Structures are given as C-alpha cells and as structure tokens.
C-alpha cells in the first residue's frame, strides 16, 4: 500500500517548456487535489477532482490543466512554464467521512 | 480575509516539555472540520489529527491533542512530551463548504515552525 505517489520528485524547466506531473493513489479515494506550496506560505489549491470524470478549478488555476485519467490517477500539466510556477507541488487524495487529505511526497519544480 | 491564522511563525520548546501551537479560524459554516499536519524537513505532509465542528470532545492522537474552543474559533495543537523528531513545520487547516462539483474546500494556514531543543 503505497498511498499517494508522485513523479518526478525534482524537475528543472526552462521558461516556455511544458511538462506533466503524475499522481496516483491506491486508497480507493474519490477526491484528488493538486496544491502548490511557496516559501512562507501554506498550500494553495490549484485544481481538484471530486470524482472520476470531474475536475474543477481551485484558488490558483491559471497556467495549469489537469486530467483525471481514472479513479487512481490525476495529472497536472504546465503547458508553458513560467518562473512564477517555481514551487513545490503536492498531490493529495481524500476519504469521504472527514475528507482528511493524504499527501504525496511532493515535486520540487524550478523554472528558469 | 484570512480564514486560518497561525500567529506564531516560530516556536522553541525544550525536549520533554509540552508545547501549544495556536490556530484561529473564520467560517460561517455550521459544519466544518479542522486538521493539523506536520511537515518535517524532508518535505512530506503528514496528517496528525482531526476535529469535527460537532465533536464535543477534544480530539487526541497519542501525544497530540487538539484544544477546540468553538466559541473562540480556535483549534490549538498541543504536543506533550516533545521529542527532537517533532521539529518541523506545522500547518492548521480547515475543511468548509462544498466545492462546485463535489468534495470540500480545505484551506491551510501559513504554518508554525517548531524547534525542539535537546
């Protein structure tokens, strides 16, 4: 039981490049989330998916797209990376009773 | 307006002593949930404890307890018998209203960094 996994762990991009961050969970959770964490700040919600087949914008969606590939997988895509997207990205999934979120290990992304 | 406020950017505690990390929240919802997460220097987010707004008893999980004062809108984390491994960033979070397509919105505070001294 791996919980929530994310790939890659680290990534360096040049401005304008694209990439996809992968996330998978094996806890059979319906809801999945993508957050970013910037220095000195808490987590901010980028996109979420309440169930397979649905996605919606969070607090800071600009410059990102997501795909809920199936119940297990939720990917985040940067189409044209910008230095302002330098951050640590966390994927999370949650269970229904309390909606407690369980996080992946994070992806540290640097955009030059 | 800030919904989750953690007023202590950094805290020091002596090993084996208890420490309280403050958290106040703002919501007009009747049904909400409060969480604490730990983020060690390795970077992962670890769930510690949960308190529901209708729970009458304060939540406890091992050395962690949540001091829930609903009227004051505070949800302080108490760590008893601090250990060196407790040195980390601690985030308070609140789950409130439903999101557009289902699920709930969870908002995180800016965090408190705890240093445990030997």
mmCIF file of N, CA, C and O in Angstrom, chain B residues 5 18 24 27 29 32 34-35 63 81 89 91-93 101 108 110 114 118:
data_model
loop_
_atom_site.group_PDB
_atom_site.id
_atom_site.type_symbol
_atom_site.label_atom_id
_atom_site.label_comp_id
_atom_site.label_asym_id
_atom_site.label_seq_id
_atom_site.Cartn_x
_atom_site.Cartn_y
_atom_site.Cartn_z
ATOM 1 N N UNK B 5 -5.521 31.441 10.704
ATOM 2 C CA UNK B 5 -4.442 32.292 11.182
ATOM 3 C C UNK B 5 -3.578 31.527 12.162
ATOM 4 O O UNK B 5 -4.069 31.013 13.170
ATOM 5 N N UNK B 18 5.807 20.193 27.105
ATOM 6 C CA UNK B 18 4.642 20.331 26.240
ATOM 7 C C UNK B 18 4.688 21.681 25.532
ATOM 8 O O UNK B 18 5.277 22.642 26.028
ATOM 9 N N UNK B 24 -6.338 30.000 14.828
ATOM 10 C CA UNK B 24 -7.707 30.508 14.847
ATOM 11 C C UNK B 24 -8.260 30.457 13.436
ATOM 12 O O UNK B 24 -7.510 30.498 12.455
ATOM 13 N N UNK B 27 -15.134 31.067 9.860
ATOM 14 C CA UNK B 27 -16.084 30.457 8.942
ATOM 15 C C UNK B 27 -17.489 30.754 9.405
ATOM 16 O O UNK B 27 -17.722 30.929 10.600
ATOM 17 N N UNK B 29 -19.848 28.605 8.246
ATOM 18 C CA UNK B 29 -20.471 27.287 8.137
ATOM 19 C C UNK B 29 -20.700 26.696 9.524
ATOM 20 O O UNK B 29 -19.926 26.951 10.459
ATOM 21 N N UNK B 32 -17.968 21.954 9.749
ATOM 22 C CA UNK B 32 -16.619 22.121 9.224
ATOM 23 C C UNK B 32 -15.700 21.170 9.971
ATOM 24 O O UNK B 32 -16.084 20.548 10.964
ATOM 25 N N UNK B 34 -11.451 20.538 11.229
ATOM 26 C CA UNK B 34 -10.156 21.167 11.484
ATOM 27 C C UNK B 34 -9.088 20.090 11.534
ATOM 28 O O UNK B 34 -9.302 19.013 12.102
ATOM 29 N N UNK B 35 -7.961 20.373 10.909
ATOM 30 C CA UNK B 35 -6.869 19.412 10.793
ATOM 31 C C UNK B 35 -5.559 20.066 11.211
ATOM 32 O O UNK B 35 -5.384 21.276 11.083
ATOM 33 N N UNK B 63 0.466 11.571 21.439
ATOM 34 C CA UNK B 63 0.967 12.766 22.129
ATOM 35 C C UNK B 63 0.331 14.064 21.620
ATOM 36 O O UNK B 63 0.643 15.147 22.114
ATOM 37 N N UNK B 81 5.175 16.094 25.875
ATOM 38 C CA UNK B 81 6.472 15.400 25.928
ATOM 39 C C UNK B 81 7.224 15.498 24.601
ATOM 40 O O UNK B 81 7.484 14.491 23.926
ATOM 41 N N UNK B 89 7.604 21.890 10.512
ATOM 42 C CA UNK B 89 6.594 22.910 10.250
ATOM 43 C C UNK B 89 5.250 22.270 10.520
ATOM 44 O O UNK B 89 5.017 21.107 10.141
ATOM 45 N N UNK B 91 1.050 22.795 10.125
ATOM 46 C CA UNK B 91 0.002 23.542 9.441
ATOM 47 C C UNK B 91 -1.364 23.200 10.022
ATOM 48 O O UNK B 91 -1.702 22.024 10.190
ATOM 49 N N UNK B 92 -2.120 24.233 10.292
ATOM 50 C CA UNK B 92 -3.517 24.096 10.655
ATOM 51 C C UNK B 92 -4.343 24.245 9.377
ATOM 52 O O UNK B 92 -3.984 25.041 8.496
ATOM 53 N N UNK B 93 -5.401 23.476 9.261
ATOM 54 C CA UNK B 93 -6.232 23.538 8.049
ATOM 55 C C UNK B 93 -7.695 23.383 8.427
ATOM 56 O O UNK B 93 -8.026 22.766 9.444
ATOM 57 N N UNK B 101 -18.176 20.896 -7.799
ATOM 58 C CA UNK B 101 -18.516 19.600 -8.374
ATOM 59 C C UNK B 101 -18.416 18.496 -7.349
ATOM 60 O O UNK B 101 -18.235 17.335 -7.667
ATOM 61 N N UNK B 108 -5.466 26.092 4.165
ATOM 62 C CA UNK B 108 -4.322 25.904 5.048
ATOM 63 C C UNK B 108 -3.816 27.238 5.578
ATOM 64 O O UNK B 108 -3.831 28.250 4.876
ATOM 65 N N UNK B 110 -0.537 29.487 7.265
ATOM 66 C CA UNK B 110 0.828 29.711 6.777
ATOM 67 C C UNK B 110 1.855 28.859 7.516
ATOM 68 O O UNK B 110 2.993 28.741 7.062
ATOM 69 N N UNK B 114 8.339 24.664 14.448
ATOM 70 C CA UNK B 114 8.656 24.260 15.813
ATOM 71 C C UNK B 114 10.089 23.734 15.876
ATOM 72 O O UNK B 114 10.481 22.891 15.057
ATOM 73 N N UNK B 118 17.412 20.101 22.632
ATOM 74 C CA UNK B 118 17.863 18.995 23.499
ATOM 75 C C UNK B 118 18.307 19.515 24.869
ATOM 76 O O UNK B 118 18.703 20.684 24.992
#
